[in-house]
Amino acid sequence: MPLTVNVRLLESGPTRIAGELAVDDFAADFTDPLVRFVSPMSYDIEVQRNGPDLAVTGKLSITLGCTCARCLKEFRSELGIPRFAALATFTGEEAVPKDGDIADLTPLLREDIFLGLPANPLCRPDCRGLARKAKARDSHLGVQPSDGSSPWGALDRLKL
Ligand SMILES: [Zn+2]
């Protein structure tokens, strides 16, 4: 079930909604080699009218299953957005879906959760990875300091 609100009912005042969004309802097509969603998204939000828009504030959280980008260890991580705030508009490119009086807020929550995902998950901040690979990487970068590719490209080649 997507997260929907009845816009007409909001005319009498703000409403608070708490619950869970199944992964299939907001991230069915999400794939990432290092990050997976291993719990539903929990939300506790307040929705109120803001002119023609809806102001949505509250908190979101979800459990991630991650693979450390340095040592490949599997670990879990809580992604929390304690001060979620977004504006749902019904016109333009950022418009949220609306069917009659029923607005679907799922894309708003999805966007902030996706923005909060770690691009480079680490099992701990000072993870040194696999020692021998780290050495190989340093010498590799030393030999080819300016071959025009990004450092990430060099890292990717080393993973082979
Ligand atoms: Zn690690």
Coordinates of N, CA, C and O and ligand atoms in Angstrom, one line a residue:
M1 N 0.8 -1.2 0.0 CA 0.0 0.0 0.0 C 0.9 1.3 0.0 O 1.7 1.4 0.9
P2 N 0.7 2.1 -1.0 CA 1.4 3.4 -0.9 C 0.8 4.3 0.2 O -0.2 3.9 0.8
L3 N 1.6 5.3 0.6 CA 1.1 6.2 1.6 C 0.3 7.3 1.0 O 0.8 8.2 0.3
T4 N -1.0 7.3 1.3 CA -1.9 8.3 0.7 C -2.6 9.2 1.8 O -2.7 8.7 2.9
V5 N -3.0 10.4 1.4 CA -3.8 11.2 2.3 C -4.9 11.8 1.5 O -4.8 12.0 0.3
N6 N -6.0 12.0 2.2 CA -7.2 12.6 1.6 C -7.1 14.1 1.7 O -7.1 14.7 2.9
V7 N -6.8 14.8 0.6 CA -6.5 16.3 0.7 C -7.7 17.0 1.3 O -7.6 18.0 2.0
R8 N -8.9 16.6 0.9 CA -10.1 17.3 1.4 C -10.2 17.3 2.9 O -10.6 18.3 3.6
L9 N -9.8 16.1 3.5 CA -9.9 16.0 5.0 C -8.9 16.9 5.7 O -9.1 17.3 6.8
L10 N -7.9 17.3 4.9 CA -6.9 18.2 5.5 C -7.4 19.6 5.7 O -6.7 20.4 6.3
E11 N -8.5 19.9 5.0 CA -9.0 21.3 5.1 C -9.4 21.6 6.6 O -9.4 22.8 7.0
S12 N -9.7 20.6 7.4 CA -10.1 20.9 8.8 C -8.9 20.9 9.7 O -9.1 21.2 10.9
G13 N -7.7 20.7 9.2 CA -6.5 20.8 10.0 C -5.5 19.7 9.7 O -5.7 18.9 8.9
P14 N -4.3 19.8 10.4 CA -3.2 18.9 10.1 C -3.6 17.5 10.5 O -4.5 17.3 11.4
T15 N -3.0 16.5 9.9 CA -3.2 15.1 10.4 C -1.9 14.4 10.5 O -0.9 14.7 9.8
R16 N -1.9 13.5 11.5 CA -0.6 12.8 11.8 C -0.8 11.4 11.3 O -1.9 10.7 11.6
I17 N 0.2 10.8 10.6 CA 0.1 9.5 10.1 C 1.4 8.7 10.5 O 2.5 9.3 10.2
A18 N 1.2 7.6 11.0 CA 2.4 6.8 11.3 C 2.2 5.3 10.8 O 1.0 4.9 10.8
G19 N 3.2 4.7 10.3 CA 3.1 3.4 9.8 C 4.3 2.9 9.1 O 5.4 3.5 9.3
E20 N 4.1 2.0 8.2 CA 5.3 1.4 7.5 C 5.0 1.3 6.0 O 3.8 1.0 5.7
L21 N 6.0 1.5 5.2 CA 5.9 1.3 3.8 C 6.7 0.1 3.4 O 7.9 0.1 3.7
A22 N 6.1 -0.8 2.8 CA 6.9 -2.0 2.3 C 7.9 -1.6 1.3 O 7.7 -0.7 0.5
V23 N 9.0 -2.3 1.2 CA 10.1 -2.0 0.3 C 9.5 -2.0 -1.2 O 9.8 -1.2 -2.0
D24 N 8.7 -3.0 -1.4 CA 8.1 -3.1 -2.8 C 7.3 -1.9 -3.2 O 7.1 -1.7 -4.3
D25 N 6.8 -1.2 -2.2 CA 5.9 0.0 -2.5 C 6.7 1.3 -2.8 O 6.1 2.2 -3.3
F26 N 8.0 1.3 -2.4 CA 8.7 2.5 -2.7 C 10.0 2.2 -3.4 O 10.7 3.2 -4.0
A27 N 10.5 1.0 -3.4 CA 11.8 0.7 -4.0 C 11.9 -0.6 -4.7 O 12.9 -1.3 -4.7
A28 N 10.8 -0.9 -5.4 CA 10.7 -2.2 -6.1 C 11.8 -2.4 -7.1 O 12.3 -3.5 -7.3
D29 N 12.2 -1.3 -7.7 CA 13.2 -1.4 -8.8 C 14.6 -1.0 -8.4 O 15.4 -0.8 -9.2
F30 N 14.8 -0.9 -7.1 CA 16.1 -0.4 -6.6 C 17.1 -1.6 -6.6 O 16.8 -2.6 -6.0
T31 N 18.2 -1.3 -7.2 CA 19.3 -2.3 -7.1 C 20.6 -1.5 -6.9 O 20.8 -0.5 -7.5
D32 N 21.4 -2.0 -5.9 CA 22.7 -1.4 -5.7 C 23.6 -2.5 -5.2 O 23.2 -3.4 -4.4
P33 N 24.8 -2.6 -5.7 CA 25.7 -3.7 -5.3 C 26.1 -3.7 -3.8 O 26.4 -4.7 -3.3
L34 N 26.0 -2.5 -3.1 CA 26.5 -2.5 -1.8 C 25.4 -2.2 -0.7 O 25.7 -2.3 0.5
V35 N 24.2 -1.8 -1.2 CA 23.2 -1.4 -0.2 C 21.8 -2.1 -0.6 O 21.5 -2.1 -1.7
R36 N 21.2 -2.7 0.5 CA 19.8 -3.2 0.3 C 18.9 -2.8 1.4 O 19.4 -2.4 2.5
F37 N 17.6 -2.7 1.2 CA 16.7 -2.4 2.2 C 16.3 -3.7 2.9 O 15.8 -4.6 2.2
V38 N 16.4 -3.8 4.2 CA 16.1 -5.1 4.8 C 15.0 -4.9 5.8 O 14.7 -5.9 6.6
S39 N 14.3 -3.8 5.9 CA 13.1 -3.6 6.7 C 12.2 -2.7 5.9 O 12.6 -2.0 5.0
P40 N 10.9 -2.7 6.3 CA 10.0 -1.6 5.7 C 10.5 -0.3 6.2 O 11.3 -0.1 7.1
M41 N 10.1 0.8 5.5 CA 10.4 2.1 5.9 C 9.3 2.5 7.0 O 8.1 2.4 6.7
S42 N 9.8 3.0 8.1 CA 8.9 3.5 9.2 C 8.7 5.0 9.0 O 9.7 5.7 8.8
Y43 N 7.5 5.4 9.1 CA 7.3 6.9 9.1 C 6.4 7.3 10.2 O 5.5 6.6 10.6
D44 N 6.6 8.6 10.6 CA 5.7 9.2 11.6 C 5.7 10.7 11.2 O 6.6 11.4 11.4
I45 N 4.6 11.0 10.5 CA 4.6 12.3 9.8 C 3.4 13.1 10.1 O 2.3 12.6 10.5
E46 N 3.5 14.4 9.9 CA 2.3 15.3 10.0 C 2.1 16.0 8.7 O 3.1 16.4 8.1
V47 N 0.9 16.0 8.2 CA 0.6 16.6 6.9 C -0.4 17.7 7.1 O -1.4 17.6 7.8
Q48 N -0.1 18.9 6.5 CA -1.0 20.0 6.5 C -1.0 20.8 5.2 O 0.0 20.8 4.5
R49 N -2.1 21.5 5.0 CA -2.2 22.3 3.8 C -1.3 23.5 3.9 O -1.0 24.0 5.0
N50 N -0.7 23.8 2.8 CA 0.2 25.0 2.7 C -0.2 25.6 1.3 O 0.4 25.4 0.3
G51 N -1.2 26.5 1.3 CA -1.7 27.0 0.1 C -2.2 25.8 -0.8 O -2.9 25.0 -0.3
P52 N -1.7 25.8 -2.0 CA -2.2 24.7 -2.9 C -1.4 23.4 -2.6 O -1.7 22.3 -3.2
D53 N -0.4 23.5 -1.8 CA 0.5 22.4 -1.6 C 0.2 21.7 -0.2 O -0.6 22.2 0.6
L54 N 1.0 20.7 0.1 CA 0.9 20.0 1.4 C 2.3 20.1 2.0 O 3.3 19.7 1.3
A55 N 2.4 20.5 3.2 CA 3.7 20.5 4.0 C 3.7 19.2 4.8 O 2.8 18.9 5.5
V56 N 4.8 18.4 4.6 CA 4.9 17.2 5.3 C 6.2 17.2 6.1 O 7.3 17.5 5.6
T57 N 6.0 17.0 7.4 CA 7.1 17.0 8.3 C 7.1 15.7 9.2 O 6.0 15.2 9.4
G58 N 8.2 15.3 9.7 CA 8.2 14.2 10.6 C 9.5 13.4 10.6 O 10.6 14.0 10.4
K59 N 9.4 12.1 10.8 CA 10.7 11.3 10.8 C 10.5 10.0 10.1 O 9.4 9.5 10.0
L60 N 11.6 9.6 9.5 CA 11.6 8.3 8.7 C 12.8 7.5 9.2 O 13.8 8.0 9.7
S61 N 12.6 6.2 9.1 CA 13.8 5.3 9.4 C 13.6 4.0 8.6 O 12.5 3.6 8.3
I62 N 14.7 3.4 8.4 CA 14.7 2.1 7.7 C 16.1 1.4 8.0 O 17.1 2.1 8.3
T63 N 16.1 0.1 8.0 CA 17.3 -0.7 8.2 C 17.9 -1.1 6.9 O 17.2 -1.6 6.0
L64 N 19.2 -0.8 6.7 CA 19.9 -1.1 5.5 C 20.8 -2.3 5.8 O 21.4 -2.5 6.8
G65 N 20.9 -3.2 4.8 CA 21.9 -4.2 4.7 C 23.0 -3.8 3.8 O 22.8 -3.5 2.6
C66 N 24.2 -3.6 4.3 CA 25.3 -3.0 3.5 C 26.5 -4.0 3.4 O 26.7 -4.9 4.2
T67 N 27.2 -3.8 2.3 CA 28.5 -4.4 2.1 C 29.6 -3.4 2.2 O 29.5 -2.4 1.5
C68 N 30.5 -3.6 3.1 CA 31.6 -2.6 3.3 C 32.4 -2.4 2.0 O 32.8 -3.4 1.4
A69 N 32.5 -1.1 1.5 CA 33.2 -0.9 0.3 C 34.7 -1.2 0.3 O 35.3 -1.2 -0.7
R70 N 35.2 -1.3 1.5 CA 36.7 -1.5 1.6 C 37.0 -3.0 1.9 O 37.9 -3.5 1.3
C71 N 36.2 -3.6 2.9 CA 36.6 -5.0 3.2 C 35.6 -6.0 2.9 O 35.8 -7.2 3.1
L72 N 34.5 -5.6 2.3 CA 33.4 -6.5 1.8 C 32.6 -7.2 2.9 O 31.8 -8.1 2.6
K73 N 32.8 -6.8 4.2 CA 32.1 -7.3 5.3 C 30.6 -6.9 5.2 O 30.3 -5.8 4.8
E74 N 29.7 -7.8 5.5 CA 28.3 -7.5 5.5 C 27.9 -6.9 6.9 O 28.4 -7.4 7.9
F75 N 27.2 -5.8 6.9 CA 26.8 -5.2 8.2 C 25.4 -4.5 8.0 O 25.0 -4.3 6.8
R76 N 24.8 -4.3 9.1 CA 23.5 -3.5 9.1 C 23.6 -2.1 9.6 O 24.5 -1.9 10.4
S77 N 22.8 -1.3 9.1 CA 23.0 0.1 9.4 C 21.5 0.7 9.4 O 20.7 0.4 8.6
E78 N 21.3 1.6 10.4 CA 20.0 2.3 10.5 C 20.1 3.6 9.8 O 21.0 4.4 10.1
L79 N 19.2 3.8 8.8 CA 19.2 5.1 8.2 C 18.0 5.8 8.8 O 16.8 5.4 8.6
G80 N 18.2 6.9 9.5 CA 17.2 7.7 10.1 C 17.2 9.1 9.6 O 18.2 9.7 9.4
I81 N 16.0 9.6 9.3 CA 15.8 11.0 8.9 C 14.9 11.6 10.0 O 13.7 11.6 9.9
P82 N 15.6 12.2 11.0 CA 14.8 12.6 12.2 C 14.0 13.9 11.9 O 13.0 14.2 12.7
R83 N 14.4 14.7 11.0 CA 13.7 15.9 10.7 C 13.3 16.0 9.2 O 13.8 16.9 8.5
F84 N 12.5 15.1 8.8 CA 12.0 15.1 7.4 C 11.1 16.3 7.2 O 10.2 16.6 8.0
A85 N 11.3 17.0 6.1 CA 10.4 18.1 5.8 C 10.4 18.2 4.3 O 11.4 18.3 3.6
A86 N 9.2 18.2 3.7 CA 9.1 18.3 2.2 C 7.8 18.9 1.9 O 6.8 18.9 2.7
L87 N 7.7 19.4 0.7 CA 6.5 20.0 0.2 C 5.9 19.2 -0.9 O 6.7 18.9 -1.9
A88 N 4.7 18.8 -0.8 CA 4.1 18.0 -1.9 C 3.3 19.0 -2.8 O 2.4 19.7 -2.3
T89 N 3.7 19.1 -4.0 CA 3.0 20.0 -5.0 C 2.3 19.1 -6.0 O 2.6 17.9 -6.1
F90 N 1.3 19.7 -6.6 CA 0.5 18.9 -7.5 C 0.6 19.4 -9.0 O -0.2 19.0 -9.8
T91 N 1.6 20.3 -9.2 CA 1.8 20.8 -10.5 C 3.3 20.7 -10.8 O 4.1 20.7 -9.9
G92 N 3.7 20.7 -12.1 CA 5.1 20.7 -12.4 C 5.8 19.4 -12.4 O 5.1 18.3 -12.1
E93 N 7.1 19.4 -12.6 CA 7.8 18.1 -12.7 C 7.8 17.3 -11.4 O 8.0 16.1 -11.4
E94 N 7.8 18.0 -10.3 CA 7.9 17.4 -9.0 C 6.6 17.0 -8.4 O 6.5 16.6 -7.3
A95 N 5.5 17.1 -9.2 CA 4.2 16.8 -8.7 C 4.1 15.4 -8.2 O 4.6 14.5 -8.8
V96 N 3.4 15.3 -7.0 CA 3.1 13.9 -6.5 C 1.8 13.4 -7.1 O 0.9 14.3 -7.5
P97 N 1.6 12.1 -7.3 CA 0.4 11.6 -7.9 C -0.8 12.0 -7.1 O -0.8 11.9 -5.8
K98 N -1.9 12.3 -7.7 CA -3.2 12.6 -7.0 C -4.3 12.0 -7.9 O -4.4 12.2 -9.1
D99 N -5.2 11.3 -7.2 CA -6.3 10.7 -7.8 C -7.6 11.2 -7.1 O -7.9 10.8 -6.0
G100 N -8.3 12.2 -7.7 CA -9.4 12.9 -7.0 C -8.8 13.6 -5.8 O -7.9 14.4 -5.9
D101 N -9.3 13.2 -4.6 CA -8.8 13.9 -3.4 C -7.7 13.1 -2.7 O -7.1 13.6 -1.7
I102 N -7.3 12.0 -3.3 CA -6.3 11.2 -2.7 C -4.9 11.4 -3.3 O -4.7 11.2 -4.4
A103 N -4.0 12.0 -2.4 CA -2.6 12.2 -2.9 C -1.7 11.1 -2.4 O -1.8 10.7 -1.2
D104 N -0.8 10.8 -3.2 CA 0.2 9.7 -2.9 C 1.5 10.4 -2.5 O 2.2 10.9 -3.3
L105 N 1.8 10.2 -1.2 CA 3.0 10.9 -0.7 C 4.3 10.0 -0.8 O 5.4 10.4 -0.4
T106 N 4.1 8.8 -1.3 CA 5.2 7.8 -1.3 C 6.4 8.4 -2.0 O 7.6 8.2 -1.5
P107 N 6.3 9.1 -3.2 CA 7.5 9.6 -3.8 C 8.3 10.6 -3.0 O 9.5 10.6 -3.1
L108 N 7.7 11.3 -2.2 CA 8.4 12.3 -1.3 C 9.3 11.6 -0.3 O 10.4 11.9 -0.1
L109 N 8.7 10.5 0.3 CA 9.5 9.8 1.3 C 10.6 9.0 0.6 O 11.7 9.0 1.1
R110 N 10.3 8.5 -0.5 CA 11.3 7.7 -1.3 C 12.5 8.6 -1.6 O 13.6 8.2 -1.4
E111 N 12.2 9.8 -2.0 CA 13.3 10.7 -2.4 C 14.3 10.9 -1.3 O 15.5 10.8 -1.5
D112 N 13.8 11.2 -0.1 CA 14.7 11.5 1.0 C 15.5 10.3 1.5 O 16.6 10.4 1.9
I113 N 14.8 9.1 1.5 CA 15.5 7.9 1.8 C 16.6 7.6 0.9 O 17.7 7.3 1.2
F114 N 16.3 7.8 -0.4 CA 17.4 7.5 -1.4 C 18.5 8.5 -1.3 O 19.7 8.1 -1.5
L115 N 18.2 9.8 -1.0 CA 19.3 10.7 -0.8 C 20.2 10.4 0.4 O 21.3 10.8 0.5
G116 N 19.6 9.7 1.4 CA 20.3 9.4 2.6 C 21.1 8.1 2.5 O 21.9 7.8 3.4
L117 N 21.0 7.4 1.4 CA 21.8 6.1 1.3 C 23.3 6.4 1.2 O 23.7 7.4 0.5
P118 N 24.1 5.6 1.8 CA 25.5 5.8 1.7 C 26.0 5.4 0.4 O 25.7 4.3 -0.2
A119 N 26.8 6.3 -0.3 CA 27.4 6.0 -1.6 C 28.5 5.0 -1.4 O 28.9 4.2 -2.3
N120 N 29.2 5.0 -0.3 CA 30.4 4.3 -0.1 C 30.3 3.7 1.4 O 31.0 4.1 2.3
P121 N 29.4 2.7 1.6 CA 29.2 2.2 3.0 C 30.5 1.6 3.6 O 31.2 0.8 2.9
L122 N 30.8 1.9 4.8 CA 31.9 1.4 5.5 C 31.5 0.7 6.8 O 30.6 1.2 7.5
C123 N 32.1 -0.5 7.1 CA 31.7 -1.2 8.3 C 32.0 -0.4 9.5 O 31.3 -0.5 10.6
R124 N 33.1 0.4 9.5 CA 33.4 1.3 10.5 C 34.2 2.4 9.9 O 34.9 2.2 8.9
P125 N 34.2 3.6 10.4 CA 34.8 4.8 9.7 C 36.2 4.6 9.4 O 36.7 5.1 8.4
D126 N 36.9 3.8 10.3 CA 38.4 3.7 10.0 C 38.7 2.3 9.4 O 39.9 1.9 9.5
C127 N 37.7 1.7 8.8 CA 38.0 0.4 8.2 C 39.2 0.5 7.2 O 39.2 1.4 6.4
R128 N 40.2 -0.3 7.4 CA 41.4 -0.2 6.5 C 41.3 -1.2 5.4 O 42.2 -1.3 4.6
G129 N 40.2 -1.9 5.3 CA 40.0 -2.8 4.2 C 40.9 -4.0 4.2 O 41.4 -4.4 5.3
L130 N 41.1 -4.7 3.1 CA 42.0 -5.8 3.1 C 43.4 -5.3 2.8 O 43.7 -4.6 1.8
A131 N 44.3 -5.6 3.8 CA 45.6 -4.9 3.8 C 46.4 -5.0 2.5 O 46.9 -4.0 2.0
R132 N 46.4 -6.2 1.9 CA 47.2 -6.3 0.7 C 46.6 -5.6 -0.4 O 47.3 -5.0 -1.2
K133 N 45.3 -5.6 -0.5 CA 44.7 -4.8 -1.6 C 44.9 -3.3 -1.4 O 45.1 -2.6 -2.4
A134 N 44.9 -2.8 -0.2 CA 45.2 -1.4 0.0 C 46.5 -1.0 -0.5 O 46.7 0.0 -1.1
K135 N 47.5 -1.9 -0.2 CA 48.9 -1.6 -0.7 C 48.9 -1.6 -2.2 O 49.5 -0.7 -2.8
A136 N 48.3 -2.6 -2.8 CA 48.3 -2.6 -4.3 C 47.7 -1.4 -4.8 O 48.2 -0.8 -5.8
R137 N 46.6 -0.9 -4.2 CA 45.9 0.2 -4.7 C 46.9 1.4 -4.7 O 47.0 2.2 -5.6
D138 N 47.6 1.6 -3.5 CA 48.4 2.8 -3.4 C 49.5 2.8 -4.5 O 49.8 3.8 -5.1
S139 N 50.1 1.6 -4.7 CA 51.2 1.6 -5.6 C 50.7 1.8 -7.0 O 51.3 2.5 -7.9
H140 N 49.5 1.3 -7.3 CA 48.9 1.4 -8.6 C 48.6 2.9 -8.9 O 49.0 3.4 -9.9
L141 N 48.1 3.6 -7.9 CA 47.8 5.0 -8.1 C 49.1 5.8 -8.2 O 49.2 6.8 -9.0
G142 N 50.2 5.3 -7.5 CA 51.4 6.0 -7.6 C 52.0 5.9 -9.0 O 52.6 6.8 -9.5
V143 N 51.8 4.7 -9.7 CA 52.4 4.5 -11.0 C 51.7 5.3 -12.0 O 52.3 5.8 -13.0
Q144 N 50.4 5.4 -11.9 CA 49.6 6.1 -12.9 C 48.9 7.3 -12.3 O 47.7 7.2 -12.1
P145 N 49.6 8.3 -11.9 CA 48.9 9.4 -11.2 C 48.0 10.2 -12.1 O 47.0 10.8 -11.6
S146 N 48.2 10.2 -13.4 CA 47.3 11.1 -14.2 C 47.0 10.4 -15.6 O 47.4 10.9 -16.6
D147 N 46.3 9.3 -15.5 CA 45.9 8.7 -16.7 C 44.6 9.2 -17.2 O 44.0 8.6 -18.1
G148 N 44.1 10.2 -16.5 CA 42.9 10.8 -17.0 C 41.6 10.2 -16.4 O 40.5 10.8 -16.6
S149 N 41.7 9.1 -15.8 CA 40.5 8.5 -15.2 C 40.3 8.9 -13.8 O 41.3 9.4 -13.2
S150 N 39.2 8.8 -13.3 CA 38.9 9.2 -11.9 C 39.5 8.2 -10.9 O 39.8 7.0 -11.3
P151 N 39.7 8.5 -9.7 CA 40.2 7.6 -8.7 C 39.3 6.4 -8.6 O 39.7 5.3 -8.3
W152 N 38.0 6.6 -8.7 CA 37.0 5.5 -8.6 C 37.3 4.5 -9.7 O 37.1 3.3 -9.5
G153 N 37.6 5.0 -10.9 CA 37.9 4.0 -12.0 C 39.1 3.1 -11.6 O 39.0 1.9 -11.8
A154 N 40.1 3.7 -11.0 CA 41.2 3.0 -10.6 C 40.8 1.9 -9.6 O 41.3 0.8 -9.6
L155 N 40.0 2.3 -8.6 CA 39.5 1.4 -7.6 C 38.7 0.2 -8.2 O 38.9 -0.9 -7.9
D156 N 37.9 0.6 -9.2 CA 37.1 -0.4 -9.8 C 37.9 -1.5 -10.5 O 37.7 -2.7 -10.4
R157 N 38.9 -1.0 -11.2 CA 39.8 -2.0 -11.9 C 40.5 -2.9 -10.9 O 40.7 -4.0 -11.2
L158 N 40.9 -2.4 -9.8 CA 41.6 -3.2 -8.8 C 40.7 -4.3 -8.2 O 41.2 -5.3 -7.8
K159 N 39.4 -4.0 -8.2 CA 38.5 -5.0 -7.6 C 38.5 -6.3 -8.4 O 38.1 -7.3 -8.0
L160 N 38.8 -6.2 -9.7 CA 38.9 -7.3 -10.6 C 40.1 -8.1 -10.0 O 40.3 -9.2 -10.1
Ligands
ZN1 ZN 35.1 -2.8 6.3

